[in-house]
Coordinates of C-alpha atoms and ligand atoms in Angstrom, one line a residue:
K288 CA -21.8 -16.0 2.9
C289 CA -18.7 -14.6 1.6
I290 CA -19.3 -10.8 2.0
F291 CA -21.4 -11.7 5.5
F292 CA -18.1 -13.3 6.8
K293 CA -16.0 -10.5 5.9
S294 CA -18.1 -8.0 7.2
F295 CA -18.3 -9.6 10.3
Q296 CA -14.4 -9.2 10.3
L297 CA -15.1 -6.0 9.1
S298 CA -16.9 -4.9 12.0
G299 CA -14.6 -6.7 14.6
L300 CA -11.8 -4.3 13.2
I301 CA -13.7 -1.1 13.0
Q302 CA -14.4 -1.7 16.6
V303 CA -10.7 -2.3 17.4
I304 CA -10.5 1.1 16.0
K305 CA -13.0 2.7 18.0
D306 CA -11.8 1.3 21.4
L307 CA -8.5 2.5 20.4
A308 CA -9.9 6.2 19.7
N309 CA -12.0 6.1 22.8
A310 CA -8.7 5.4 24.8
F311 CA -7.4 8.8 23.3
I312 CA -10.6 10.8 23.8
P313 CA -12.7 8.9 26.5
S314 CA -15.8 11.2 26.2
G315 CA -16.8 9.3 23.3
K316 CA -17.0 12.7 20.9
L317 CA -13.8 11.2 18.2
V318 CA -16.5 7.9 17.5
E319 CA -19.3 10.3 17.5
L320 CA -17.8 12.8 14.7
V321 CA -17.0 9.3 12.6
D322 CA -20.4 8.3 12.6
K323 CA -22.1 11.8 12.2
G324 CA -19.4 14.0 10.4
L325 CA -17.8 11.6 7.9
A326 CA -20.3 10.0 6.3
P327 CA -21.8 13.2 4.7
L328 CA -18.4 13.6 3.1
V329 CA -18.9 10.0 1.1
K330 CA -20.6 12.0 -1.3
T331 CA -17.7 14.4 -2.0
L332 CA -15.8 11.5 -3.1
P333 CA -15.1 11.2 -7.1
S334 CA -16.7 8.4 -8.9
P335 CA -16.6 5.5 -8.5
F336 CA -15.3 5.6 -5.5
S337 CA -18.2 7.6 -3.7
D338 CA -20.8 5.0 -4.9
E339 CA -18.8 2.0 -4.0
I340 CA -18.2 2.9 -0.3
Q341 CA -21.8 3.6 -0.1
G342 CA -22.5 0.0 -1.4
I343 CA -20.0 -1.3 1.0
A344 CA -22.1 0.3 3.8
D345 CA -25.6 -1.0 2.4
V346 CA -24.2 -4.3 1.9
S347 CA -21.8 -5.0 5.0
G348 CA -24.7 -3.0 7.1
T349 CA -22.1 -1.4 8.7
P350 CA -22.5 2.9 9.2
L351 CA -21.1 4.9 6.2
G352 CA -19.0 7.1 8.5
E353 CA -17.0 3.6 10.1
I354 CA -16.6 2.5 6.2
M355 CA -15.3 5.9 5.3
L356 CA -12.6 6.0 8.2
F357 CA -11.6 2.6 7.6
N358 CA -11.5 3.8 3.8
I359 CA -9.2 7.1 5.2
F360 CA -7.3 4.7 7.5
Y361 CA -4.9 3.5 5.0
E362 CA -3.9 6.9 4.0
V363 CA -2.3 7.3 7.1
F364 CA -0.6 4.4 9.3
T365 CA 1.0 2.4 6.4
V366 CA 4.4 1.4 6.4
C367 CA 6.0 -0.7 3.6
T368 CA 8.9 -2.1 1.4
S369 CA 8.3 -2.2 -2.3
L370 CA 10.9 -3.4 -4.9
V371 CA 10.9 -3.8 -9.0
A372 CA 14.0 -6.0 -10.2
E373 CA 15.1 -7.1 -13.5
D374 CA 16.4 -10.7 -13.8
K375 CA 19.1 -11.9 -16.2
T376 CA 16.7 -12.6 -19.2
G377 CA 15.3 -9.1 -18.5
K378 CA 12.5 -9.9 -17.2
L379 CA 10.6 -7.9 -14.5
L380 CA 9.4 -8.8 -11.2
H381 CA 7.7 -6.5 -8.7
A382 CA 7.2 -7.3 -4.8
R383 CA 6.1 -5.8 -1.7
N384 CA 5.7 -6.5 2.2
L385 CA 2.5 -3.9 3.4
D386 CA 3.1 -3.4 6.9
F387 CA 0.2 -1.7 8.4
G388 CA -1.1 -0.6 12.1
L389 CA 2.1 1.2 13.4
F390 CA 1.0 2.7 17.0
L391 CA -2.4 1.6 16.8
G392 CA -2.5 -0.4 20.1
W393 CA 0.2 -3.0 21.0
D394 CA -0.7 -6.1 22.7
T395 CA 2.1 -6.4 25.6
H396 CA 0.6 -10.3 26.1
D397 CA 0.6 -11.3 22.3
H398 CA 3.5 -9.0 21.4
S399 CA 1.3 -7.7 18.3
W400 CA -0.5 -5.0 17.0
K401 CA -4.3 -5.0 17.3
V402 CA -5.2 -3.5 14.2
T403 CA -2.5 -5.8 12.3
E404 CA -4.4 -8.9 13.9
K405 CA -7.5 -7.8 12.5
L406 CA -6.8 -6.9 8.9
R407 CA -5.1 -10.0 8.1
P408 CA -8.4 -12.1 7.6
L409 CA -9.8 -8.7 5.4
V410 CA -6.7 -9.5 2.4
V411 CA -8.3 -10.3 -0.9
N412 CA -7.0 -10.7 -4.0
L413 CA -9.1 -9.2 -6.7
D414 CA -9.7 -9.5 -10.5
F415 CA -11.2 -6.5 -11.9
Q416 CA -12.9 -7.3 -15.0
K417 CA -14.5 -5.3 -18.0
N418 CA -17.0 -7.1 -20.2
N419 CA -15.5 -10.5 -18.4
K420 CA -11.9 -9.7 -19.1
T421 CA -9.6 -8.8 -16.5
V422 CA -8.6 -5.3 -16.6
F423 CA -6.2 -5.6 -13.4
K424 CA -5.6 -7.8 -10.4
S425 CA -4.9 -6.7 -7.2
T426 CA -4.2 -7.3 -3.5
G427 CA -6.8 -5.6 -1.2
F428 CA -9.0 -5.6 2.1
A429 CA -12.5 -6.3 2.1
G430 CA -14.5 -3.1 2.3
Y431 CA -11.4 -1.0 0.9
A432 CA -12.1 0.6 -2.2
G433 CA -8.6 2.2 -3.1
T434 CA -5.5 0.0 -4.5
L435 CA -2.1 -0.1 -2.8
T436 CA -0.7 -3.2 -4.6
G437 CA -1.8 -4.4 -8.4
M438 CA -0.9 -5.2 -11.9
K439 CA -2.1 -5.0 -15.2
P440 CA -1.0 -8.3 -16.6
G441 CA 1.3 -7.7 -19.6
I442 CA 1.4 -4.0 -19.1
F443 CA 2.6 -2.5 -15.3
S444 CA 2.8 -3.3 -11.8
L445 CA 2.2 -0.7 -9.5
T446 CA 2.6 -0.3 -5.5
M447 CA 2.4 2.7 -3.2
N448 CA 4.2 3.4 -0.4
E449 CA 3.6 6.2 2.2
R450 CA 6.1 9.1 2.5
F451 CA 6.0 10.9 5.8
S452 CA 7.2 14.3 4.8
I453 CA 6.9 17.7 6.6
D454 CA 6.0 19.8 3.5
G455 CA 2.7 18.2 2.9
G456 CA 1.9 15.3 5.9
Y457 CA -2.0 15.2 6.3
I458 CA -2.7 18.4 6.0
G459 CA -4.0 17.6 2.6
I460 CA -6.4 15.2 4.4
F461 CA -7.5 17.8 6.6
E462 CA -8.1 20.3 3.7
W463 CA -10.3 18.0 2.1
I464 CA -12.1 17.1 5.0
L465 CA -12.7 21.0 5.1
G466 CA -13.5 21.6 2.0
L467 CA -10.7 22.4 -0.2
R468 CA -11.4 19.2 -2.6
D469 CA -8.7 19.6 -5.8
G470 CA -6.0 16.9 -4.7
M471 CA -6.6 13.2 -5.1
W472 CA -6.4 10.5 -2.2
M473 CA -3.3 8.4 -3.3
S474 CA -4.8 5.1 -2.9
F475 CA -7.6 6.6 -5.7
L476 CA -5.2 7.7 -8.0
T477 CA -3.3 4.1 -7.6
R478 CA -6.7 2.6 -8.5
S479 CA -7.4 4.9 -11.3
V480 CA -3.9 4.5 -13.0
L481 CA -4.1 0.5 -12.7
E482 CA -7.7 0.8 -14.3
N483 CA -7.3 3.2 -17.0
A484 CA -3.7 3.7 -17.8
T485 CA -2.9 1.7 -20.8
S486 CA 1.2 1.6 -21.0
Y487 CA 3.9 1.8 -18.6
D488 CA 4.9 5.3 -19.7
E489 CA 1.3 6.7 -19.4
A490 CA 1.1 5.5 -16.0
K491 CA 4.3 7.2 -15.1
N492 CA 3.1 10.5 -16.3
Q493 CA 0.0 9.9 -14.5
L494 CA 1.7 9.1 -11.2
A495 CA 4.1 11.9 -11.3
K496 CA 1.6 14.8 -12.7
T497 CA -1.8 14.7 -10.5
K498 CA -2.3 16.7 -7.8
M499 CA -2.7 14.8 -4.1
L500 CA -4.0 15.0 -1.1
A501 CA -0.4 13.7 0.6
P502 CA 3.0 12.8 -0.4
A503 CA 3.6 9.4 -1.7
Y504 CA 6.3 7.0 -3.1
F505 CA 4.8 4.9 -6.0
I506 CA 6.8 2.0 -7.3
L507 CA 6.2 1.3 -10.9
G508 CA 7.5 -1.6 -13.4
G509 CA 6.6 -2.3 -16.8
V510 CA 7.3 -5.2 -19.1
K511 CA 10.6 -4.1 -21.0
S512 CA 14.0 -4.2 -19.9
G513 CA 15.0 -1.3 -17.8
E514 CA 10.8 -0.3 -17.4
G515 CA 11.2 -0.2 -13.6
C516 CA 11.5 3.3 -11.5
V517 CA 10.5 4.9 -8.0
I518 CA 8.7 8.1 -8.0
T519 CA 9.1 10.4 -5.3
R520 CA 5.9 12.8 -4.7
S521 CA 5.3 15.8 -2.5
R522 CA 1.5 16.7 -2.7
E523 CA 1.9 19.4 -5.7
S524 CA 4.6 17.8 -7.9
C525 CA 7.2 15.0 -8.7
L526 CA 10.4 15.4 -6.7
D527 CA 12.3 12.4 -8.2
I528 CA 12.3 9.7 -10.4
W529 CA 14.8 7.0 -9.9
E530 CA 15.2 4.1 -12.6
L531 CA 16.5 0.9 -13.3
N532 CA 20.0 1.0 -15.0
L533 CA 21.6 -1.9 -15.9
K534 CA 24.4 0.0 -17.6
E535 CA 25.1 1.7 -13.9
G536 CA 24.4 -1.6 -12.4
R537 CA 21.3 -0.6 -10.9
W538 CA 19.1 -4.0 -11.7
Y539 CA 16.9 -3.3 -8.9
V540 CA 15.2 -0.2 -7.0
L541 CA 13.8 -0.3 -3.7
E542 CA 11.8 1.6 -1.6
T543 CA 10.6 1.7 1.9
N544 CA 9.2 5.1 3.5
Y545 CA 12.6 7.5 3.0
D546 CA 13.7 9.2 0.1
H547 CA 16.1 6.9 -1.5
W548 CA 19.2 9.8 -1.6
K549 CA 18.9 10.3 2.2
E550 CA 19.5 8.1 5.2
P551 CA 16.2 6.5 6.8
L552 CA 15.6 7.1 10.1
F553 CA 18.0 4.9 12.5
L554 CA 15.1 3.6 14.2
D555 CA 13.2 2.2 11.2
N556 CA 16.0 0.7 8.8
R557 CA 14.6 -1.7 6.8
R558 CA 16.4 -0.7 3.6
T559 CA 19.9 -1.5 4.5
P560 CA 19.1 -5.1 5.5
A561 CA 16.8 -5.5 2.2
M562 CA 19.8 -4.2 -0.3
K563 CA 22.0 -6.3 1.3
C564 CA 19.8 -9.5 1.3
M565 CA 19.1 -8.4 -2.7
N566 CA 23.1 -7.6 -3.5
K567 CA 24.0 -11.1 -1.7
T568 CA 21.0 -13.1 -3.7
T569 CA 22.7 -11.3 -7.2
Q570 CA 21.0 -10.5 -10.6
M571 CA 21.5 -14.0 -11.7
N572 CA 19.6 -15.6 -9.3
I573 CA 16.6 -13.4 -8.6
S574 CA 13.4 -14.9 -8.9
L575 CA 9.9 -14.4 -7.6
A576 CA 11.0 -17.3 -4.5
T577 CA 14.4 -15.4 -3.5
I578 CA 12.5 -12.0 -3.3
Y579 CA 10.2 -13.7 -1.5
D580 CA 13.1 -14.6 0.8
V581 CA 14.1 -11.2 1.1
L582 CA 11.0 -9.9 2.0
S583 CA 11.1 -12.6 5.0
T584 CA 14.1 -11.4 6.4
K585 CA 14.0 -9.6 9.7
P586 CA 12.9 -6.6 10.0
V587 CA 11.9 -6.3 6.2
L588 CA 9.3 -8.5 8.0
N589 CA 8.1 -7.4 11.3
K590 CA 5.4 -7.4 13.6
L591 CA 3.3 -4.8 11.1
T592 CA 3.8 -7.0 7.7
T593 CA 0.6 -8.1 7.0
Y594 CA 1.0 -9.4 3.5
T595 CA 3.7 -10.2 0.9
T596 CA 2.5 -9.8 -2.5
L597 CA 4.6 -11.3 -5.4
M598 CA 3.9 -9.9 -9.1
D599 CA 4.9 -11.3 -12.4
V600 CA 3.6 -9.4 -15.0
V601 CA 4.4 -10.6 -17.9
E602 CA 3.1 -13.9 -16.9
G603 CA 0.2 -11.7 -15.6
K604 CA 0.9 -13.6 -12.5
L605 CA 0.2 -12.1 -8.7
E606 CA 0.3 -14.0 -5.6
A607 CA -0.2 -13.0 -2.3
Y608 CA 0.9 -14.4 1.1
L609 CA -0.3 -13.7 4.9
R610 CA 2.4 -12.9 7.0
E611 CA 3.1 -13.6 10.7
C612 CA 6.4 -12.7 12.4
P613 CA 7.6 -15.0 15.1
D614 CA 9.4 -14.1 18.1
P615 CA 12.1 -12.5 18.3
C616 CA 10.8 -10.1 15.8
M617 CA 11.1 -6.2 15.5
P618 CA 7.7 -4.5 16.3
W619 CA 8.0 -2.3 13.0
Ligands
NAG294 C1 -19.8 -12.9 -18.7 O1 -20.1 -14.4 -18.1 C2 -21.0 -14.9 -17.6 C3 -20.5 -16.4 -16.9 O2 -19.4 -17.2 -17.8 C4 -21.8 -15.0 -18.7 O3 -23.4 -15.3 -17.8 C5 -22.2 -13.2 -19.0 O4 -23.3 -13.3 -19.9 C6 -20.8 -12.7 -19.5 N1 -20.9 -11.5 -19.8 C7 -20.5 -10.5 -20.8 C8 -20.9 -9.2 -20.7 O5 -20.1 -11.3 -21.8
NAG295 C1 -11.5 5.3 -15.2 O1 -12.1 6.1 -16.5 C2 -13.4 6.2 -16.4 C3 -14.1 6.8 -17.9 O2 -13.5 7.9 -17.9 C4 -14.4 6.6 -15.5 O3 -15.6 6.6 -15.7 C5 -13.8 5.5 -14.3 O4 -14.3 6.5 -13.0 C6 -12.4 5.4 -14.2 N1 -11.7 5.0 -13.0 C7 -11.4 5.6 -12.0 C8 -11.2 3.9 -10.8 O5 -10.8 6.7 -11.6
NAG296 C1 24.0 -2.7 -3.0 O1 24.6 -2.8 -4.1 C2 24.4 -1.3 -4.9 C3 25.0 -1.7 -6.3 O2 26.4 -2.0 -6.2 C4 25.1 -0.4 -3.9 O3 25.5 0.4 -4.4 C5 24.4 -0.6 -2.5 O4 25.4 0.3 -1.4 C6 24.8 -1.7 -2.1 N1 23.9 -2.0 -0.8 C7 24.0 -2.8 0.6 C8 23.3 -2.3 1.8 O5 24.8 -3.3 0.5
NAG297 C1 19.6 -19.5 -5.8 O1 18.1 -19.3 -4.6 C2 18.0 -20.6 -4.6 C3 16.4 -20.4 -3.8 O2 16.7 -19.6 -2.8 C4 19.2 -21.2 -3.3 O3 18.5 -22.2 -3.0 C5 20.5 -21.3 -4.5 O4 21.4 -21.6 -3.3 C6 21.0 -19.6 -4.6 N1 22.0 -20.2 -5.8 C7 22.9 -19.1 -5.8 C8 24.1 -19.4 -6.3 O5 22.7 -18.1 -4.7

C-alpha cells in the first residue's frame, strides 16, 4: 500500500519534470530521449545502485528511464545549508536544510516551485539494516537510491551540498552518459561511505580521495570533541578541509553552496544570516532545538526548502521535518 501510494506521487513528480522539459523543447524530443536513452545506462551503474533502480522501476511501474532521470536530478538542482556544531559538553550535533528545485517552474499563483511542492510528499526517513541491525539511517526520497543526508549511529554523520564550479560543473555527468565512467556519482559516494566506512577518519579519507563526476561539499561530523569538518572537493581532488577548532573559537562549521574562503554570491547569501544566528545563539545554548531555530530563519529557510534534518550521532537520533515557508519568503 505504502509503495503504491508513494509511486503514485512519484509519477506526479515525474510528470511535472516532463512538462517542464517539454516547455523548453516543445517537440517532445527530450522526453523521448529520457525514455529511450537513459534506460540502457542503468546497467552501467555500480552495484548495488543498478539493481536497486531497476527494482524501483519494476515495483512502481514507472519507466526505467524516468526513474533514472529522477535519480540524476538531485545531482543537479540541490542547494542547501549544512552545519556541524559542538555543544559545551563536547557533544556533536549535525543538521541540514535541503533546498531543492531551483529554476524548476515557479508557480506565480501559489508563490511556490512546482518540483519542490511535488517532492515534499516523497520525503522518507530510512533505516538501512543488515542482519536486523541498523547500519545507518538517512533522510531520503522514495524512489531515490543515492543519499544526501545520513548518520551511522555512534560513529559519524554526513551530508552533501552541491558545489557550483567552473572547474568541473556537470562535464563529468555528460562524460558519464557518453561512456567515460571512472568517476563516482556524488550521492552514491555519500551512501557508500555511510554503508561501508567504519570510522570518522575512514569516512573523511574516502570523501577526500574518491574521484567524482562533479564537485561537492561534504559535511562530516564525528563523536569526539573536534570531529567536524567541511570537505571542499573538485572532481579529481580535495581542495580544502575546514575543521572545528575550539582553541580558535570555531565551535561550528557551516556550509551553503560557496567555498568558505570566498564571499557567497550576493544574490544567494544564506551563509551570513545563518552564521549571525549561530553566533547569537552561542555555544552555551546550542542544541537540536536552537539549531532548528537557526535553520528556520529566512532566507536560510526559503521556498525551496523541502526538509530539515537534525542528527544527534551519539544518541543515534535522526529527525526530519517537512518545511513550508509562509509568505513573505525568498524564492531561494
Ligand atoms: C529479522 O527479524 C525478523 C522479525 O523480527 C525475523 O523474522 C527474522 O528472522 C530476522 N532475521 C535475521 C537474519 O535475524
Ligand atoms: C559496501 O561494500 C560491499 C562489500 O564490498 C559492497 O558489496 C557494497 O556494494 C558496498 N555498498 C555500496 C553502497 O557501495
Ligand atoms: C561569527 O563568529 C565567528 C567567530 O567569532 C566570526 O569569525 C564570524 O565572522 C561571525 N559571523 C557573523 C556573520 O557574525
Ligand atoms: C536558549 O534557547 C532557548 C530555546 O530556543 C531560548 O528560549 C532561550 O532564551 C535561550 N537562552 C539564551 C541565554 O539565549
